[in-house]
PDB file of C-alpha atoms in Angstrom:
ATOM      1  CA  MET X   1      -7.425-101.331   3.811  1.00  0.00           C
ATOM      2  CA  GLU X   2      -9.045-103.798   6.193  1.00  0.00           C
ATOM      3  CA  ARG X   3     -10.644-106.923   4.862  1.00  0.00           C
ATOM      4  CA  PRO X   4     -12.155-110.070   6.381  1.00  0.00           C
ATOM      5  CA  SER X   5      -9.445-112.490   7.439  1.00  0.00           C
ATOM      6  CA  VAL X   6      -9.203-115.858   5.694  1.00  0.00           C
ATOM      7  CA  GLU X   7      -6.709-118.418   6.966  1.00  0.00           C
ATOM      8  CA  PRO X   8      -4.355-119.041   4.001  1.00  0.00           C
ATOM      9  CA  THR X   9      -3.710-122.667   4.898  1.00  0.00           C
ATOM     10  CA  SER X  10      -7.452-123.391   5.023  1.00  0.00           C
ATOM     11  CA  LEU X  11      -7.938-121.855   1.590  1.00  0.00           C
ATOM     12  CA  ASP X  12      -4.963-123.795   0.220  1.00  0.00           C
ATOM     13  CA  GLU X  13      -6.401-127.048   1.555  1.00  0.00           C
ATOM     14  CA  LEU X  14      -9.858-126.313   0.140  1.00  0.00           C
ATOM     15  CA  ILE X  15      -8.515-125.619  -3.341  1.00  0.00           C
ATOM     16  CA  ARG X  16      -6.153-128.581  -3.356  1.00  0.00           C
ATOM     17  CA  THR X  17      -8.682-131.107  -2.068  1.00  0.00           C
ATOM     18  CA  ARG X  18     -11.396-130.188  -4.567  1.00  0.00           C
ATOM     19  CA  ARG X  19     -12.150-133.210  -6.716  1.00  0.00           C
ATOM     20  CA  THR X  20     -14.473-134.265  -9.494  1.00  0.00           C
ATOM     21  CA  ILE X  21     -17.133-136.513  -7.971  1.00  0.00           C
ATOM     22  CA  LYS X  22     -19.267-137.954 -10.767  1.00  0.00           C
ATOM     23  CA  PRO X  23     -22.933-138.914 -10.210  1.00  0.00           C
ATOM     24  CA  PRO X  24     -22.236-142.687  -9.901  1.00  0.00           C
ATOM     25  CA  MET X  25     -20.058-141.748  -6.904  1.00  0.00           C
ATOM     26  CA  MET X  26     -22.919-139.839  -5.219  1.00  0.00           C
ATOM     27  CA  SER X  27     -25.527-141.063  -2.760  1.00  0.00           C
ATOM     28  CA  ASP X  28     -29.228-140.349  -3.152  1.00  0.00           C
ATOM     29  CA  ALA X  29     -29.257-138.179  -0.005  1.00  0.00           C
ATOM     30  CA  PRO X  30     -30.886-134.821  -0.777  1.00  0.00           C
ATOM     31  CA  VAL X  31     -28.866-131.622  -0.917  1.00  0.00           C
ATOM     32  CA  SER X  32     -30.258-129.141   1.591  1.00  0.00           C
ATOM     33  CA  ASP X  33     -31.747-125.861   0.419  1.00  0.00           C
ATOM     34  CA  GLU X  34     -29.127-124.088   2.536  1.00  0.00           C
ATOM     35  CA  ASP X  35     -26.241-125.845   0.797  1.00  0.00           C
ATOM     36  CA  LEU X  36     -27.716-125.338  -2.662  1.00  0.00           C
ATOM     37  CA  GLN X  37     -28.307-121.658  -2.014  1.00  0.00           C
ATOM     38  CA  ALA X  38     -24.722-121.234  -0.795  1.00  0.00           C
ATOM     39  CA  VAL X  39     -23.393-122.863  -3.971  1.00  0.00           C
ATOM     40  CA  LEU X  40     -25.455-120.521  -6.152  1.00  0.00           C
ATOM     41  CA  GLU X  41     -24.829-117.411  -4.067  1.00  0.00           C
ATOM     42  CA  ASN X  42     -21.072-117.903  -4.161  1.00  0.00           C
ATOM     43  CA  ALA X  43     -21.247-118.376  -7.919  1.00  0.00           C
ATOM     44  CA  ASN X  44     -22.772-114.916  -8.029  1.00  0.00           C
ATOM     45  CA  TRP X  45     -19.609-113.453  -6.461  1.00  0.00           C
ATOM     46  CA  ALA X  46     -17.290-114.499  -9.285  1.00  0.00           C
ATOM     47  CA  PRO X  47     -15.198-111.804 -11.022  1.00  0.00           C
ATOM     48  CA  THR X  48     -17.123-110.084 -13.786  1.00  0.00           C
ATOM     49  CA  HIS X  49     -15.810-107.371 -16.116  1.00  0.00           C
ATOM     50  CA  GLY X  50     -18.290-104.514 -16.292  1.00  0.00           C
ATOM     51  CA  MET X  51     -20.479-106.193 -13.640  1.00  0.00           C
ATOM     52  CA  THR X  52     -22.422-107.977 -16.366  1.00  0.00           C
ATOM     53  CA  GLN X  53     -22.796-111.117 -14.195  1.00  0.00           C
ATOM     54  CA  PRO X  54     -23.391-113.251 -17.304  1.00  0.00           C
ATOM     55  CA  TRP X  55     -23.893-116.581 -15.500  1.00  0.00           C
ATOM     56  CA  ARG X  56     -27.320-118.175 -15.627  1.00  0.00           C
ATOM     57  CA  PHE X  57     -28.495-121.384 -13.967  1.00  0.00           C
ATOM     58  CA  ARG X  58     -31.461-123.727 -14.219  1.00  0.00           C
ATOM     59  CA  VAL X  59     -31.788-126.127 -11.283  1.00  0.00           C
ATOM     60  CA  TYR X  60     -33.373-129.574 -11.610  1.00  0.00           C
ATOM     61  CA  ARG X  61     -34.397-131.701  -8.632  1.00  0.00           C
ATOM     62  CA  GLY X  62     -36.770-134.558  -7.955  1.00  0.00           C
ATOM     63  CA  ASP X  63     -38.733-135.971 -10.873  1.00  0.00           C
ATOM     64  CA  ALA X  64     -37.600-133.109 -13.123  1.00  0.00           C
ATOM     65  CA  ARG X  65     -34.244-134.878 -13.415  1.00  0.00           C
ATOM     66  CA  THR X  66     -35.802-137.834 -15.210  1.00  0.00           C
ATOM     67  CA  LYS X  67     -37.326-135.655 -17.903  1.00  0.00           C
ATOM     68  CA  LEU X  68     -34.066-133.726 -18.206  1.00  0.00           C
ATOM     69  CA  ALA X  69     -32.178-136.995 -18.664  1.00  0.00           C
ATOM     70  CA  ASP X  70     -34.495-138.081 -21.476  1.00  0.00           C
ATOM     71  CA  ASP X  71     -34.272-134.645 -23.085  1.00  0.00           C
ATOM     72  CA  LEU X  72     -30.467-134.589 -22.977  1.00  0.00           C
ATOM     73  CA  ALA X  73     -30.253-138.028 -24.570  1.00  0.00           C
ATOM     74  CA  GLN X  74     -32.589-136.942 -27.350  1.00  0.00           C
ATOM     75  CA  LEU X  75     -30.680-133.685 -27.856  1.00  0.00           C
ATOM     76  CA  TYR X  76     -27.474-135.668 -28.259  1.00  0.00           C
ATOM     77  CA  LEU X  77     -29.050-137.900 -30.899  1.00  0.00           C
ATOM     78  CA  THR X  78     -30.472-134.880 -32.709  1.00  0.00           C
ATOM     79  CA  ALA X  79     -27.524-132.475 -32.520  1.00  0.00           C
ATOM     80  CA  ILE X  80     -24.646-134.872 -33.173  1.00  0.00           C
ATOM     81  CA  PRO X  81     -24.391-136.499 -36.633  1.00  0.00           C
ATOM     82  CA  PRO X  82     -24.814-140.302 -36.487  1.00  0.00           C
ATOM     83  CA  GLU X  83     -21.260-140.907 -37.703  1.00  0.00           C
ATOM     84  CA  GLU X  84     -19.911-138.849 -34.771  1.00  0.00           C
ATOM     85  CA  GLN X  85     -22.063-140.406 -32.064  1.00  0.00           C
ATOM     86  CA  LYS X  86     -20.325-142.586 -29.494  1.00  0.00           C
ATOM     87  CA  GLU X  87     -21.759-145.955 -28.597  1.00  0.00           C
ATOM     88  CA  GLY X  88     -23.611-145.831 -25.285  1.00  0.00           C
ATOM     89  CA  LYS X  89     -23.403-142.040 -24.941  1.00  0.00           C
ATOM     90  CA  ALA X  90     -27.153-141.451 -25.216  1.00  0.00           C
ATOM     91  CA  ASP X  91     -27.819-144.169 -22.636  1.00  0.00           C
ATOM     92  CA  LYS X  92     -25.277-142.588 -20.309  1.00  0.00           C
ATOM     93  CA  LEU X  93     -26.926-139.184 -20.671  1.00  0.00           C
ATOM     94  CA  ARG X  94     -30.279-140.805 -19.937  1.00  0.00           C
ATOM     95  CA  LYS X  95     -28.882-142.130 -16.652  1.00  0.00           C
ATOM     96  CA  MET X  96     -26.468-139.539 -15.258  1.00  0.00           C
ATOM     97  CA  PRO X  97     -28.962-136.830 -14.171  1.00  0.00           C
ATOM     98  CA  THR X  98     -30.974-139.399 -12.220  1.00  0.00           C
ATOM     99  CA  LEU X  99     -27.930-140.286 -10.098  1.00  0.00           C
ATOM    100  CA  ALA X 100     -27.286-136.782  -8.726  1.00  0.00           C
ATOM    101  CA  PRO X 101     -29.782-135.127  -6.348  1.00  0.00           C
ATOM    102  CA  VAL X 102     -29.237-131.758  -8.022  1.00  0.00           C
ATOM    103  CA  VAL X 103     -28.468-131.034 -11.677  1.00  0.00           C
ATOM    104  CA  ILE X 104     -27.755-127.483 -12.833  1.00  0.00           C
ATOM    105  CA  LEU X 105     -27.585-126.337 -16.433  1.00  0.00           C
ATOM    106  CA  VAL X 106     -25.113-123.474 -16.782  1.00  0.00           C
ATOM    107  CA  TRP X 107     -25.006-120.881 -19.527  1.00  0.00           C
ATOM    108  CA  MET X 108     -23.592-117.489 -20.434  1.00  0.00           C
ATOM    109  CA  GLU X 109     -26.129-114.813 -21.291  1.00  0.00           C
ATOM    110  CA  ARG X 110     -24.630-112.432 -23.836  1.00  0.00           C
ATOM    111  CA  GLN X 111     -25.041-108.758 -23.001  1.00  0.00           C
ATOM    112  CA  LYS X 112     -27.284-107.162 -25.626  1.00  0.00           C
ATOM    113  CA  ILE X 113     -24.944-104.226 -26.264  1.00  0.00           C
ATOM    114  CA  GLU X 114     -21.963-106.626 -26.338  1.00  0.00           C
ATOM    115  CA  LYS X 115     -19.743-104.156 -24.515  1.00  0.00           C
ATOM    116  CA  ILE X 116     -17.660-106.966 -23.030  1.00  0.00           C
ATOM    117  CA  ARG X 117     -15.954-109.500 -25.312  1.00  0.00           C
ATOM    118  CA  GLU X 118     -17.600-112.899 -25.489  1.00  0.00           C
ATOM    119  CA  LEU X 119     -14.467-114.673 -24.263  1.00  0.00           C
ATOM    120  CA  GLU X 120     -14.410-112.575 -21.094  1.00  0.00           C
ATOM    121  CA  GLU X 121     -18.038-113.416 -20.414  1.00  0.00           C
ATOM    122  CA  ILE X 122     -17.300-117.120 -20.833  1.00  0.00           C
ATOM    123  CA  GLU X 123     -14.321-116.758 -18.492  1.00  0.00           C
ATOM    124  CA  ALA X 124     -16.562-115.106 -15.901  1.00  0.00           C
ATOM    125  CA  VAL X 125     -18.950-118.060 -15.993  1.00  0.00           C
ATOM    126  CA  ALA X 126     -16.007-120.447 -15.587  1.00  0.00           C
ATOM    127  CA  CYS X 127     -14.977-118.507 -12.476  1.00  0.00           C
ATOM    128  CA  ALA X 128     -18.545-118.821 -11.175  1.00  0.00           C
ATOM    129  CA  VAL X 129     -18.425-122.586 -11.671  1.00  0.00           C
ATOM    130  CA  GLN X 130     -15.117-122.771  -9.797  1.00  0.00           C
ATOM    131  CA  ASN X 131     -16.785-120.940  -6.910  1.00  0.00           C
ATOM    132  CA  MET X 132     -19.577-123.511  -7.018  1.00  0.00           C
ATOM    133  CA  HIS X 133     -17.094-126.376  -6.951  1.00  0.00           C
ATOM    134  CA  LEU X 134     -15.148-124.942  -4.021  1.00  0.00           C
ATOM    135  CA  THR X 135     -18.328-124.213  -2.074  1.00  0.00           C
ATOM    136  CA  ALA X 136     -19.466-127.783  -2.620  1.00  0.00           C
ATOM    137  CA  THR X 137     -16.134-129.082  -1.317  1.00  0.00           C
ATOM    138  CA  ALA X 138     -16.307-126.826   1.745  1.00  0.00           C
ATOM    139  CA  ARG X 139     -19.766-128.243   2.536  1.00  0.00           C
ATOM    140  CA  ASP X 140     -18.760-131.894   2.097  1.00  0.00           C
ATOM    141  CA  LEU X 141     -20.568-132.182  -1.214  1.00  0.00           C
ATOM    142  CA  GLY X 142     -19.345-133.732  -4.424  1.00  0.00           C
ATOM    143  CA  ALA X 143     -19.629-131.977  -7.773  1.00  0.00           C
ATOM    144  CA  PHE X 144     -18.945-132.613 -11.440  1.00  0.00           C
ATOM    145  CA  TRP X 145     -18.847-130.032 -14.243  1.00  0.00           C
ATOM    146  CA  SER X 146     -19.649-131.887 -17.458  1.00  0.00           C
ATOM    147  CA  THR X 147     -19.262-130.314 -20.910  1.00  0.00           C
ATOM    148  CA  PRO X 148     -20.421-132.724 -23.637  1.00  0.00           C
ATOM    149  CA  PRO X 149     -20.011-131.172 -27.116  1.00  0.00           C
ATOM    150  CA  PHE X 150     -23.704-131.139 -27.999  1.00  0.00           C
ATOM    151  CA  LEU X 151     -24.263-128.427 -25.371  1.00  0.00           C
ATOM    152  CA  TYR X 152     -22.653-125.935 -27.748  1.00  0.00           C
ATOM    153  CA  LYS X 153     -25.058-126.707 -30.591  1.00  0.00           C
ATOM    154  CA  PRO X 154     -28.023-124.496 -31.602  1.00  0.00           C
ATOM    155  CA  GLU X 155     -30.374-127.293 -30.531  1.00  0.00           C
ATOM    156  CA  MET X 156     -29.311-126.754 -26.919  1.00  0.00           C
ATOM    157  CA  ASN X 157     -29.998-123.030 -27.108  1.00  0.00           C
ATOM    158  CA  ALA X 158     -33.444-123.798 -28.478  1.00  0.00           C
ATOM    159  CA  TYR X 159     -34.080-126.279 -25.661  1.00  0.00           C
ATOM    160  CA  LEU X 160     -33.115-123.714 -23.031  1.00  0.00           C
ATOM    161  CA  GLY X 161     -35.030-120.966 -24.788  1.00  0.00           C
ATOM    162  CA  ILE X 162     -31.995-118.689 -24.816  1.00  0.00           C
ATOM    163  CA  GLY X 163     -30.584-116.294 -27.384  1.00  0.00           C
ATOM    164  CA  GLU X 164     -28.527-117.205 -30.415  1.00  0.00           C
ATOM    165  CA  LYS X 165     -25.438-115.539 -28.917  1.00  0.00           C
ATOM    166  CA  ASP X 166     -25.860-117.106 -25.484  1.00  0.00           C
ATOM    167  CA  ARG X 167     -23.712-120.161 -24.756  1.00  0.00           C
ATOM    168  CA  CYS X 168     -24.559-123.248 -22.736  1.00  0.00           C
ATOM    169  CA  LEU X 169     -21.363-124.044 -20.838  1.00  0.00           C
ATOM    170  CA  GLY X 170     -22.079-127.193 -18.928  1.00  0.00           C
ATOM    171  CA  ILE X 171     -24.047-129.493 -16.705  1.00  0.00           C
ATOM    172  CA  PHE X 172     -23.156-129.183 -13.016  1.00  0.00           C
ATOM    173  CA  TYR X 173     -23.986-132.272 -10.957  1.00  0.00           C
ATOM    174  CA  LEU X 174     -24.200-131.853  -7.169  1.00  0.00           C
ATOM    175  CA  GLY X 175     -24.672-134.380  -4.374  1.00  0.00           C
ATOM    176  CA  HIS X 176     -23.262-136.092  -1.310  1.00  0.00           C
ATOM    177  CA  PRO X 177     -20.391-138.516  -1.911  1.00  0.00           C
ATOM    178  CA  ALA X 178     -21.453-142.128  -1.389  1.00  0.00           C
ATOM    179  CA  GLU X 179     -20.741-143.605   2.034  1.00  0.00           C
ATOM    180  CA  GLY X 180     -17.596-145.672   2.226  1.00  0.00           C
ATOM    181  CA  ASP X 181     -15.959-144.318  -0.917  1.00  0.00           C
ATOM    182  CA  ALA X 182     -12.471-142.923  -0.435  1.00  0.00           C
ATOM    183  CA  TRP X 183     -11.981-139.285  -1.415  1.00  0.00           C
ATOM    184  CA  PRO X 184     -10.049-139.339  -4.712  1.00  0.00           C
ATOM    185  CA  LYS X 185      -6.372-138.499  -4.555  1.00  0.00           C
ATOM    186  CA  GLY X 186      -5.181-135.559  -6.611  1.00  0.00           C
ATOM    187  CA  ARG X 187      -2.032-135.011  -8.615  1.00  0.00           C
ATOM    188  CA  ARG X 188      -0.528-132.123 -10.517  1.00  0.00           C
ATOM    189  CA  GLN X 189       2.738-131.605 -12.341  1.00  0.00           C
ATOM    190  CA  SER X 190       5.091-129.032 -10.853  1.00  0.00           C
ATOM    191  CA  ILE X 191       4.035-125.399 -11.177  1.00  0.00           C
ATOM    192  CA  GLU X 192       7.680-124.551 -11.834  1.00  0.00           C
ATOM    193  CA  ASP X 193       7.340-126.104 -15.290  1.00  0.00           C
ATOM    194  CA  ARG X 194       4.578-123.613 -16.080  1.00  0.00           C
ATOM    195  CA  VAL X 195       5.925-120.330 -14.750  1.00  0.00           C
ATOM    196  CA  GLU X 196       8.473-117.883 -16.118  1.00  0.00           C
ATOM    197  CA  TYR X 197       9.855-115.314 -13.655  1.00  0.00           C
ATOM    198  CA  ILE X 198      11.180-111.978 -14.930  1.00  0.00           C
ATOM    199  CA  ASP X 199      12.641-109.664 -12.285  1.00  0.00           C
ATOM    200  CA  ALA X 200      14.631-107.133 -14.289  1.00  0.00           C
TER     201      ALA X 200
END
């Protein structure tokens, strides 16, 4: 079976050089429509059991980011009990979306007939986000997948206007790395400590 050729070493390098680039490490240079569309289109090619394609995205740019930032801070204060709130967290949420040129809310839309298990649908969305991250890296963009706990609360579903069984799975920040900043170094423990081989 013939398939398009992908240079293995190039793919290895792409995967291993992917890094988390948080909004304070991004410049205010706009992300092109072409780059944004590539990030979203490649998300759409993630593995999906039953072809449910459960990933959903809402993209915020320009002034919409400021309102989103205020809304997220308020959601945090509403959804998280006061005794569990972290000092400065609301202020951080009020700032972060304004530092990235593109902010994407990510959620899993539950299939109405629930043919596929919820966990598999969540896994599919995670694969879509990995595709987004790798596409960003390939296009010299920085990205950060943030998952603060309040996203999983009913208040977030109400904010998004999504179903009770849908699940918000993160905030994806996208932008150009700031000029002059060194690309972060990566590290991993040996894969041999995490693999068991059985040959007979």
